């Protein structure tokens, strides 16, 4: 299949440090190439890929303050793919922010399918539903439920690079919080859990205003430790050494990439029951899902006892790249079939 | 000619109070209709026009916080016009913020021409120049100079509604500043001039943070008077009553709509020599252009002596809607000719 994979152009593919959209885009691109497909990745020129790279800009707009307004850079990136539509059977757009490709849905001769990476509001859905025929892929059933009135052709959970999330049999003696410092991610709740159990908690995320205002006062470098933002290798080391990943999520999120990543290192997760958590965590196998913080505090020792080899095994089966590639190939086939039926 | 005129969808056409892009779009649309052209205006549903209205949204995103992110609303508005391209000979896009229509330049079967309403940065021009064939209209030679490397097919100064900017022979005894409260607009300099000459100055603009921080301390309600934001009727009354409009502009602006509006009411202007000022002001006829504030203070009585009837007459000749309509029709013809040559 001749596939144009259109990435956001904020930063490189894969991203220098973290970024779920960029990471997933990279894995899917290279996974499709490994299956023998002819993939062209529309991304920044400093991206690394086994696909053909269409580097519309030398670098991403996160790295060049002159690249403003960023929206026009995104628009002209997807436009370039649509202009070259004749070279592709399908265009897959990774709408990092919002489905700009809708604007091309009826102008492109090549069908466009788009993955949504956030939880859209009712108003967003109402707008997008002006294009009821445009095919979407959801990243969880939790998210798919929000996409009512749209043409959701598949739900494909994210895959992760399970080969490089190295399994570790014996962890150190700490808990881990990894993610952005926001209220929705529940970092304060994670601190509360660690304090209640008098356990060491390592916080790994980029330093920001929220950190200085809300987190720093708790950081004592002994029980509550601030690591900083972890790059890939550091993340793997941090996951592997943790007895459990704390995920006391407060917002309804459409996925939870850190859950899958921790599991791949053999680390079980302790999560609150919000958003897509139950789709990602196999309760009692790869971690435990709790109704509230009290339950989490009480149940954490049971999480520690989950066999780490079994956690890893299940993570590879469920979040390995092959499963994601299968899911997207099936979705592409579905889009092409509908396209053929329409144009026949 | 079958013309799609694509307005920004932030607010209605014409705008409820002020807005240069929206006002110009309204005047051009209705001016084209008056010449017998078949015009469809893509704008918010609450717009008023003599053209056919394609109201993609009931109202603009400035009036509905749910309409976010606004960029996608703008994109799907222009996309709708491009999708309906077969109905039009030409699409004219009023890029309020940035030329989104570039994304459609090579996908639209109908040629698109776009007016730029701001002074773009070098980085913006570099990006836009990826589409060197896309036709632009500049709103002044000052702006056209910035558009190097682009296909600028014409410079068309804005027109204003000279019929409704009522001429007033005898003004009251005050100076006027009208515009946004920003450093670039030179409101503090206007205050300085008024204080130096011990004259009354009326400030008309929307209340904002800059007002509270920088302007309010000068407002005494006697010499420096704050009017608030003026709607159309109030603007006309304020212009007509002023002995002169002060325009001590600090930024290089691509036009200066308030200059033309004041002149149409017979009010001469006192302006600093920046940006497009010399293209709008006929020095010694409709106002005077000064090199610095000192000169302006010294020369203001000479501005007062300019015959108001002559100011009005010249404003109507130069900024009446018919001249703008002529300019755009010539630009459209040029675009269509190039399009025919390309597709022949």
XYZ file of C-alpha atoms in Angstrom:
688
model
C 0.000 0.000 0.000
C 1.262 3.521 -0.777
C 0.727 5.431 2.444
C 1.300 9.118 3.226
C 1.679 9.425 6.986
C 1.308 13.064 8.024
C 2.858 13.922 11.382
C 2.549 17.135 13.356
C 5.501 19.440 12.610
C 6.058 20.841 16.105
C 9.143 18.697 16.613
C 10.923 15.752 15.059
C 9.638 12.203 14.598
C 10.476 10.489 16.906
C 10.520 13.368 19.419
C 13.773 14.423 21.133
C 12.380 13.593 24.590
C 8.717 12.794 24.973
C 5.526 13.324 23.008
C 2.886 10.639 22.624
C 1.701 11.674 19.159
C 5.219 11.869 17.761
C 6.266 8.577 19.364
C 3.219 6.704 18.120
C 3.624 8.203 14.630
C 7.224 7.066 14.509
C 6.431 3.517 15.612
C 3.536 3.149 13.213
C 5.525 4.544 10.272
C 8.455 2.224 10.772
C 6.122 -0.674 11.583
C 4.323 -0.202 8.271
C 7.636 -0.042 6.406
C 8.738 -3.273 8.122
C 5.625 -4.938 6.672
C 6.744 -3.918 3.200
C 4.469 -0.922 2.652
C 5.579 2.133 0.700
C 5.341 4.864 3.309
C 6.145 8.561 2.957
C 6.378 10.428 6.244
C 5.464 14.134 6.109
C 7.373 15.499 9.081
C 10.177 17.893 9.975
C 13.429 17.489 8.074
C 15.300 16.471 11.228
C 13.101 13.394 11.695
C 14.525 9.876 11.528
C 12.555 7.171 9.784
C 12.856 4.069 7.618
C 10.119 5.549 5.396
C 10.703 8.140 2.681
C 10.879 11.468 4.479
C 9.036 14.471 3.031
C 10.673 17.123 5.186
C 8.658 20.216 4.419
C 10.512 22.264 7.070
C 14.073 21.767 8.362
C 12.896 21.610 11.979
C 9.741 21.936 14.051
C 8.123 25.134 15.274
C 8.795 24.272 18.906
C 12.451 24.834 18.069
C 12.167 28.017 15.994
C 10.232 30.998 17.351
C 10.117 32.448 13.813
C 7.833 29.613 12.730
C 4.703 31.430 13.738
C 1.736 31.187 13.543
C 2.291 27.468 13.826
C -1.139 26.614 12.452
C -0.148 27.677 8.956
C 2.917 25.417 9.128
C 0.683 22.496 10.028
C -1.765 23.421 7.272
C 0.864 23.620 4.566
C 2.358 20.310 5.722
C -0.912 18.419 5.255
C -1.643 20.452 2.110
C 1.634 19.222 0.598
C 0.591 15.620 1.163
C -2.835 16.254 -0.372
C -1.252 18.002 -3.368
C 0.865 14.890 -3.929
C -2.234 12.713 -3.478
C -1.758 10.942 -6.800
C 1.295 9.189 -5.365
C -0.626 7.582 -2.495
C -3.475 5.156 -1.918
C -4.283 6.676 1.444
C -3.305 9.654 3.592
C -3.182 9.081 7.341
C -3.230 12.290 9.350
C -2.131 12.366 12.981
C -4.175 15.337 14.173
C -2.026 16.411 17.067
C -4.340 19.254 17.955
C -7.414 19.203 15.771
C -8.417 17.531 12.522
C -7.160 20.130 10.055
C -7.411 17.509 7.380
C -11.202 17.859 7.453
C -10.651 20.965 5.345
C -9.276 18.689 2.626
C -11.745 15.842 3.086
C -13.797 16.740 0.008
C -10.969 18.179 -2.072
C -8.464 15.358 -1.849
C -8.582 12.700 -4.540
C -6.912 10.324 -2.104
C -8.950 9.269 0.935
C -7.779 10.722 4.246
C -8.138 8.959 7.588
C -7.264 10.704 10.819
C -6.391 9.644 14.322
C -7.608 11.913 17.103
C -5.261 12.194 20.061
C -7.287 14.170 22.588
C -10.749 14.151 24.138
C -12.766 16.544 22.014
C -15.486 18.766 23.457
C -19.111 18.566 22.339
C -18.621 21.789 20.371
C -15.639 20.328 18.530
C -17.626 17.232 17.599
C -20.478 19.395 16.334
C -18.074 21.227 14.041
C -16.332 18.090 12.818
C -19.700 16.478 12.107
C -20.048 18.874 9.178
C -17.997 16.148 7.484
C -19.934 13.035 8.555
C -18.246 10.913 5.886
C -14.665 11.667 6.978
C -13.156 8.539 8.580
C -11.697 8.752 12.077
C -9.698 6.264 14.133
C -10.227 6.455 17.898
C -7.408 5.593 20.287
C -9.749 4.014 22.868
C -13.408 3.192 23.351
C -13.461 5.928 25.969
C -12.571 8.412 23.237
C -14.798 6.739 20.617
C -17.810 7.373 22.860
C -17.135 11.116 22.504
C -16.994 10.949 18.704
C -20.723 10.475 18.231
C -21.988 11.559 14.843
C -18.592 11.025 13.225
C -17.501 8.172 11.001
C -15.361 6.257 13.509
C -14.182 3.263 11.514
C -11.951 1.667 14.153
C -10.496 1.888 17.628
C -6.766 1.180 17.701
C -4.954 1.389 21.012
C -1.449 2.867 20.846
C 1.506 0.570 20.511
C 4.809 1.173 22.237
C 8.379 0.182 21.529
C 8.350 -2.919 23.743
C 11.793 -4.015 22.464
C 13.398 -0.959 23.983
C 11.333 -0.770 27.171
C 13.673 -3.267 28.790
C 12.171 -5.734 31.241
C 13.578 -5.659 34.759
C 12.936 -8.500 37.149
C 13.976 -6.900 40.444
C 13.000 -3.277 40.999
C 14.463 -0.819 43.485
C 12.345 0.413 46.342
C 10.506 3.460 45.055
C 7.217 4.545 43.485
C 7.155 6.481 40.227
C 5.064 9.326 38.857
C 5.782 10.109 35.218
C 3.806 12.552 33.097
C 3.062 16.238 32.836
C 2.593 18.215 36.049
C -1.083 19.134 35.817
C -4.034 18.757 38.080
C -5.559 16.251 35.669
C -2.580 13.909 35.931
C -2.942 13.665 39.711
C 0.618 14.371 40.782
C -0.506 15.787 44.146
C -2.495 12.631 44.768
C 0.589 10.548 43.980
C 2.533 12.536 46.572
C -0.244 11.952 49.071
C -0.127 8.184 48.514
C 3.647 8.065 48.925
C 3.492 10.104 52.127
C 0.737 7.940 53.567
C 2.780 4.792 52.938
C 6.059 6.496 53.841
C 7.596 5.341 50.572
C 10.005 7.054 48.258
C 8.368 8.668 45.190
C 10.301 9.824 42.152
C 8.617 12.520 40.033
C 9.709 12.692 36.405
C 8.286 15.506 34.266
C 9.321 18.859 32.836
C 9.752 21.717 35.308
C 7.017 24.296 34.871
C 4.943 26.853 36.736
C 2.694 24.186 38.232
C 5.773 22.412 39.539
C 7.095 25.501 41.294
C 3.740 26.470 42.737
C 2.345 23.104 43.797
C 4.987 20.378 43.720
C 8.296 21.906 44.798
C 7.113 22.516 48.396
C 6.721 18.734 48.788
C 10.081 17.835 47.281
C 12.608 17.000 50.004
C 15.057 14.978 47.853
C 14.678 12.024 50.175
C 11.101 10.792 50.224
C 9.731 12.995 47.437
C 12.414 13.254 44.774
C 12.274 15.396 41.657
C 14.137 13.857 38.738
C 13.379 16.379 35.959
C 12.175 15.494 32.480
C 13.351 12.037 31.485
C 14.561 11.197 27.994
C 13.883 7.743 26.614
C 16.762 5.905 28.307
C 16.102 7.593 31.620
C 12.420 6.717 31.372
C 13.198 3.049 30.839
C 15.548 3.060 33.828
C 13.008 4.864 35.998
C 10.165 2.514 35.061
C 12.287 -0.599 35.575
C 13.417 0.457 39.020
C 9.947 1.302 40.307
C 7.924 -1.104 42.414
C 4.827 0.460 40.902
C 3.798 3.345 38.703
C 1.284 5.601 40.439
C -1.461 6.819 38.115
C -4.030 8.593 40.293
C -5.452 10.278 37.184
C -8.087 12.950 37.818
C -9.121 13.787 34.246
C -10.896 11.452 31.849
C -8.101 10.754 29.384
C -8.448 8.967 26.059
C -5.402 6.780 26.689
C -2.519 6.436 29.161
C 0.739 5.777 27.406
C 2.825 5.724 30.595
C 0.741 2.802 31.850
C 1.686 0.662 28.865
C 5.327 1.785 29.054
C 5.686 0.928 32.735
C 4.084 -2.478 32.180
C 6.489 -3.235 29.344
C 9.333 -2.840 31.859
C 7.553 -5.298 34.137
C 6.327 -2.603 36.488
C 2.728 -2.962 37.652
C 0.541 0.130 37.841
C -1.784 1.506 40.497
C -4.420 3.563 38.727
C -7.678 5.313 39.460
C -10.710 4.266 37.417
C -11.011 7.208 35.022
C -11.212 7.570 31.259
C -9.536 4.793 29.304
C -7.744 3.269 32.314
C -9.714 0.001 32.277
C -8.986 -0.434 28.561
C -5.247 -0.213 29.181
C -4.855 -1.948 32.552
C -5.789 -5.597 32.973
C -6.944 -5.401 36.563
C -5.120 -7.960 38.681
C -2.626 -8.802 35.932
C -0.731 -5.705 34.817
C -1.839 -3.576 37.730
C -4.843 -2.656 39.803
C -7.603 -0.163 39.200
C -8.976 1.598 42.287
C -12.096 3.644 42.836
C -10.441 6.198 45.081
C -7.187 7.197 46.736
C -8.051 5.441 50.006
C -8.399 2.136 48.152
C -5.131 2.789 46.369
C -3.276 3.353 49.636
C -4.756 0.172 51.084
C -4.182 -1.919 47.960
C -0.703 -0.897 46.939
C 1.082 -3.871 48.551
C -1.135 -6.178 46.477
C 0.052 -4.306 43.366
C 3.682 -4.946 44.392
C 2.947 -8.676 44.517
C 1.799 -8.923 40.875
C 4.405 -11.079 39.036
C 6.519 -8.707 36.954
C 7.192 -11.273 34.214
C 3.461 -11.663 33.701
C 3.057 -7.864 33.574
C 5.693 -7.649 30.843
C 4.258 -10.556 28.883
C 0.776 -9.081 28.813
C 2.107 -5.625 27.881
C 4.000 -7.018 24.896
C 0.925 -8.911 23.708
C -1.398 -5.957 24.057
C 0.823 -2.954 23.292
C 3.486 -4.285 20.979
C 3.769 -2.394 17.705
C 2.606 -5.382 15.577
C -0.890 -5.218 17.102
C -1.109 -1.473 16.341
C 0.126 -1.968 12.783
C -2.473 -4.710 12.271
C -5.155 -2.376 13.565
C -4.210 0.470 11.246
C -3.830 -1.759 8.195
C -7.334 -3.080 8.794
C -8.584 0.505 9.143
C -6.852 1.553 5.913
C -8.434 -1.384 4.079
C -11.818 -0.314 5.343
C -11.278 3.248 4.105
C -10.065 2.066 0.707
C -13.028 -0.252 0.340
C -15.471 2.565 1.087
C -13.549 4.812 -1.308
C -13.682 2.222 -4.057
C -17.400 1.733 -3.486
C -17.980 5.499 -3.717
C -15.899 6.054 -6.833
C -16.902 2.856 -8.659
C -18.369 37.625 -12.712
C -19.231 34.879 -10.194
C -17.277 35.799 -7.100
C -16.917 33.953 -3.781
C -15.860 36.502 -1.184
C -14.556 34.717 1.890
C -14.628 36.791 5.082
C -13.104 35.979 8.454
C -15.695 34.346 10.718
C -14.724 35.987 14.011
C -17.708 38.305 13.891
C -20.398 39.482 11.502
C -19.951 41.358 8.213
C -20.175 44.306 8.680
C -18.840 44.157 12.260
C -21.023 45.198 15.210
C -18.634 48.009 16.184
C -15.259 48.209 14.523
C -12.961 45.937 12.572
C -11.116 47.060 9.454
C -11.109 43.694 7.701
C -14.805 43.131 8.278
C -15.738 46.677 7.248
C -13.686 46.558 4.066
C -15.077 43.120 3.206
C -18.614 44.384 3.626
C -18.082 47.449 1.452
C -16.334 45.511 -1.299
C -18.998 42.787 -1.330
C -21.890 45.184 -1.627
C -19.935 47.368 -4.069
C -19.395 44.377 -6.359
C -23.085 43.467 -6.152
C -24.000 47.069 -7.048
C -21.948 46.656 -10.227
C -24.056 43.644 -11.161
C -21.679 40.868 -10.173
C -22.906 37.573 -8.767
C -21.296 37.552 -5.324
C -21.556 34.916 -2.583
C -20.270 36.045 0.790
C -18.882 33.285 3.032
C -19.341 34.797 6.467
C -21.198 34.266 9.733
C -24.934 33.713 9.487
C -25.686 36.950 11.306
C -23.991 39.020 8.597
C -25.931 41.521 6.492
C -25.196 41.790 2.798
C -26.771 42.393 -0.610
C -24.824 39.358 -1.874
C -25.909 35.751 -1.416
C -24.887 34.806 2.096
C -23.229 31.440 2.719
C -23.506 31.438 6.492
C -21.448 28.464 7.521
C -21.847 29.276 11.247
C -24.740 31.120 12.944
C -22.376 33.616 14.571
C -18.670 34.368 14.908
C -16.219 32.811 17.342
C -15.656 36.100 19.134
C -19.239 35.708 20.350
C -19.215 32.021 21.277
C -16.460 30.657 23.532
C -17.399 27.124 22.427
C -16.162 27.896 18.922
C -12.605 26.895 19.688
C -9.986 26.438 18.335
C -11.001 29.265 16.020
C -8.492 28.291 13.358
C -10.499 25.233 12.392
C -13.617 27.376 11.981
C -11.714 29.652 9.623
C -10.327 26.647 7.741
C -13.691 25.000 7.235
C -15.173 28.313 6.091
C -12.652 28.739 3.273
C -12.795 24.989 2.584
C -16.541 25.278 1.998
C -15.965 27.949 -0.632
C -13.275 25.869 -2.331
C -15.532 22.789 -2.287
C -18.181 24.837 -4.078
C -15.531 26.144 -6.483
C -17.457 25.036 -9.572
C -20.023 27.753 -8.864
C -17.479 30.581 -8.997
C -15.052 32.181 -11.421
C -12.850 33.432 -8.620
C -12.480 33.113 -4.847
C -11.328 36.204 -2.974
C -10.034 35.453 0.516
C -9.714 38.179 3.121
C -6.926 36.681 5.227
C -7.647 38.394 8.485
C -4.750 36.699 10.220
C -2.721 34.679 7.768
C -3.266 33.320 4.275
C -4.889 30.003 5.114
C -6.059 29.836 1.540
C -2.493 29.019 0.475
C -3.265 25.500 1.645
C -5.879 25.322 -1.108
C -3.915 27.181 -3.776
C -2.999 24.045 -5.717
C -6.115 22.027 -4.894
C -8.805 24.506 -5.880
C -10.089 24.355 -9.436
C -11.124 27.987 -9.070
C -8.329 30.550 -8.749
C -7.958 32.122 -5.313
C -6.708 35.652 -4.707
C -6.045 36.927 -1.216
C -5.762 40.299 0.428
C -3.265 40.547 3.262
C -4.304 42.870 6.083
C -1.223 42.999 8.281
C 2.518 43.562 7.941
C 3.996 40.085 7.671
C 7.372 39.164 9.138
C 10.269 37.921 7.020
C 9.626 34.401 8.332
C 5.986 34.570 7.251
C 6.981 35.685 3.758
C 9.495 32.846 3.531
C 6.746 30.348 4.330
C 4.198 31.884 1.986
C 6.766 31.924 -0.812
C 6.406 28.140 -0.970
C 3.461 29.113 -3.179
C 5.125 31.676 -5.471
C 2.286 31.484 -7.985
C -0.508 32.328 -5.497
C -1.818 35.830 -6.228
C -1.856 38.439 -3.450
C -3.348 41.917 -3.294
C -1.475 44.398 -1.105
C -3.330 47.153 0.725
C -0.514 49.693 0.292
C 2.885 50.015 -1.339
C 4.328 50.025 2.170
C 2.931 46.526 2.633
C 3.760 45.416 -0.923
C 7.448 46.101 -0.219
C 7.298 43.414 2.500
C 5.760 40.838 0.160
C 8.943 40.213 -1.810
C 9.055 36.857 -3.515
C 5.271 36.608 -3.641
C 3.000 37.120 -6.616
C 1.622 40.565 -5.715
C -0.666 41.357 -8.615
C -2.021 44.693 -7.389
C -2.063 47.259 -4.629
C -5.575 48.393 -3.744
C -6.015 50.932 -0.963
C -9.041 50.370 1.252
C -12.254 52.154 0.492
C -14.571 53.530 3.147
C -18.261 54.264 3.295
C -17.956 57.952 2.393
C -21.761 58.329 2.102
C -22.171 57.594 5.771
C -19.103 59.419 7.061
C -21.081 62.653 7.099
C -19.247 65.837 6.249
C -19.243 68.514 8.923
C -18.271 72.065 8.088
C -17.772 73.498 11.596
C -16.067 71.292 14.159
C -16.107 71.639 17.920
C -12.925 72.508 19.734
C -11.194 69.220 20.471
C -8.576 66.831 19.122
C -9.364 63.168 18.548
C -7.468 59.922 18.997
C -9.313 56.893 17.643
C -7.870 53.400 17.417
C -6.665 50.606 19.613
C -4.758 51.464 22.783
C -1.321 50.101 21.968
C 2.152 51.518 21.982
C 2.269 51.253 18.209
C -0.768 53.484 17.760
C 0.899 56.291 19.712
C -1.871 57.151 22.140
C 0.603 58.422 24.759
C 2.143 60.701 22.150
C -1.319 62.039 21.299
C -1.842 62.851 24.985
C 1.516 64.609 25.052
C 0.586 66.793 22.064
C -2.747 67.751 23.595
C -1.121 68.649 26.915
C 1.576 70.727 25.230
C -1.056 72.727 23.339
C -3.456 72.757 26.288
C -6.230 71.413 24.068
C -8.999 68.984 24.780
C -8.326 65.431 23.518
C -11.010 62.773 23.219
C -9.787 59.165 23.285
C -12.066 56.612 21.625
C -11.072 52.952 21.849
C -11.993 49.815 23.746
C -11.024 49.692 27.426
C -8.234 47.191 28.026
C -5.253 46.462 30.210
C -3.076 48.988 28.390
C -5.730 51.621 29.019
C -5.801 50.978 32.748
C -2.049 50.819 33.099
C -0.936 53.634 30.819
C -3.826 55.862 29.781
C -6.229 56.122 32.708
C -3.737 58.098 34.875
C -3.868 60.891 32.270
C -7.650 60.964 31.935
C -9.132 63.885 33.891
C -12.459 64.096 32.046
C -11.781 67.717 31.192
C -8.680 68.023 29.039
C -8.054 64.316 28.444
C -11.444 62.657 28.004
C -12.077 58.934 27.619
C -15.090 58.194 25.447
C -14.980 54.385 25.311
C -15.280 52.294 22.175
C -17.273 54.120 19.522
C -19.788 52.387 17.281
C -20.243 53.638 13.754
C -22.576 56.556 14.486
C -20.491 57.677 17.438
C -17.342 57.518 15.320
C -18.861 59.758 12.668
C -19.945 62.268 15.305
C -16.523 62.181 16.983
C -14.644 62.652 13.712
C -16.923 65.466 12.553
C -16.547 67.385 15.786
C -12.751 67.184 15.894
C -10.543 70.016 14.705
C -7.979 67.378 13.801
C -7.351 63.672 14.173
C -4.047 62.986 15.902
C -2.161 60.047 14.387
C 1.265 59.985 16.038
C 1.732 56.399 14.872
C 4.818 54.614 16.211
C 4.634 51.323 14.299
C 4.994 50.907 10.548
C 1.438 50.070 9.596
C 0.262 48.840 6.210
C -2.677 51.269 6.124
C -4.479 53.729 8.382
C -8.216 53.446 8.046
C -8.994 56.091 10.674
C -7.116 58.642 8.573
C -9.409 58.118 5.605
C -12.487 58.066 7.832
C -11.629 61.345 9.557
C -10.927 62.995 6.208
C -14.277 61.872 4.844
C -15.926 63.839 7.669
C -13.886 66.885 6.618
C -11.454 66.532 9.513
C -7.786 67.034 8.659
C -5.211 64.727 10.174
C -1.895 65.310 11.900
C 0.230 62.238 11.357
C 3.772 61.044 11.861
C 5.644 59.806 8.809
C 5.554 56.047 9.377
C 4.447 53.079 7.308
C 1.753 53.819 4.757
C 0.919 57.305 6.118
C 2.187 59.178 3.042
C 0.105 56.938 0.781
C -3.061 57.817 2.653
C -2.500 61.468 3.577
C -2.090 64.118 0.880
C 0.294 66.368 2.744
C -1.043 69.920 2.837
C -4.465 68.917 1.493
C -6.095 66.302 3.736
C -3.675 66.770 6.603
C -0.019 67.160 7.402
C 2.703 64.586 7.825
C 5.351 65.391 10.423
C 8.775 63.906 11.077
C 8.478 64.034 14.840
C 6.250 65.077 17.719
C 7.930 68.476 18.104
C 7.035 69.334 14.505
C 3.502 68.122 15.103
C 3.061 70.379 18.126
C 4.423 73.343 16.169
C 2.425 72.620 13.029
C -0.972 71.746 14.413
C -2.521 75.210 13.896
C -1.604 74.913 10.211
C -3.496 71.611 10.127
C -6.561 73.350 11.603
C -6.478 75.855 8.737
C -6.775 73.245 5.962
C -10.173 73.807 4.272
C -12.474 71.044 5.486
C -14.507 70.933 2.264
C -11.334 70.221 0.327
C -10.373 67.494 2.823
C -13.744 65.828 2.289
C -13.606 66.157 -1.486
C -10.188 64.558 -1.733
C -11.178 61.746 0.665
C -14.218 60.865 -1.427
C -12.139 60.804 -4.599
C -9.397 58.674 -3.131
C -11.213 56.453 -0.622
C -14.708 56.120 -2.008
C -15.844 52.526 -2.490
C -16.025 52.844 -6.323
C -12.235 53.256 -6.573
C -11.695 50.150 -4.413
C -14.207 48.138 -6.447
C -12.457 49.201 -9.658
C -9.139 48.112 -8.179
C -10.368 44.668 -7.184
C -12.200 44.059 -10.448
C -8.972 44.811 -12.315
C -7.118 42.441 -9.984
C -9.711 39.692 -10.535
C -9.397 40.101 -14.306
C -5.649 39.736 -14.021
C -6.025 36.526 -11.995
C -8.563 35.089 -14.431
C -6.350 35.909 -17.394
C -3.376 34.142 -15.813
C -5.637 31.218 -14.927
C -6.950 30.964 -18.471
C -3.405 31.110 -19.838
C -2.360 28.298 -17.491
C -5.310 26.016 -18.200
C -5.570 26.726 -21.943
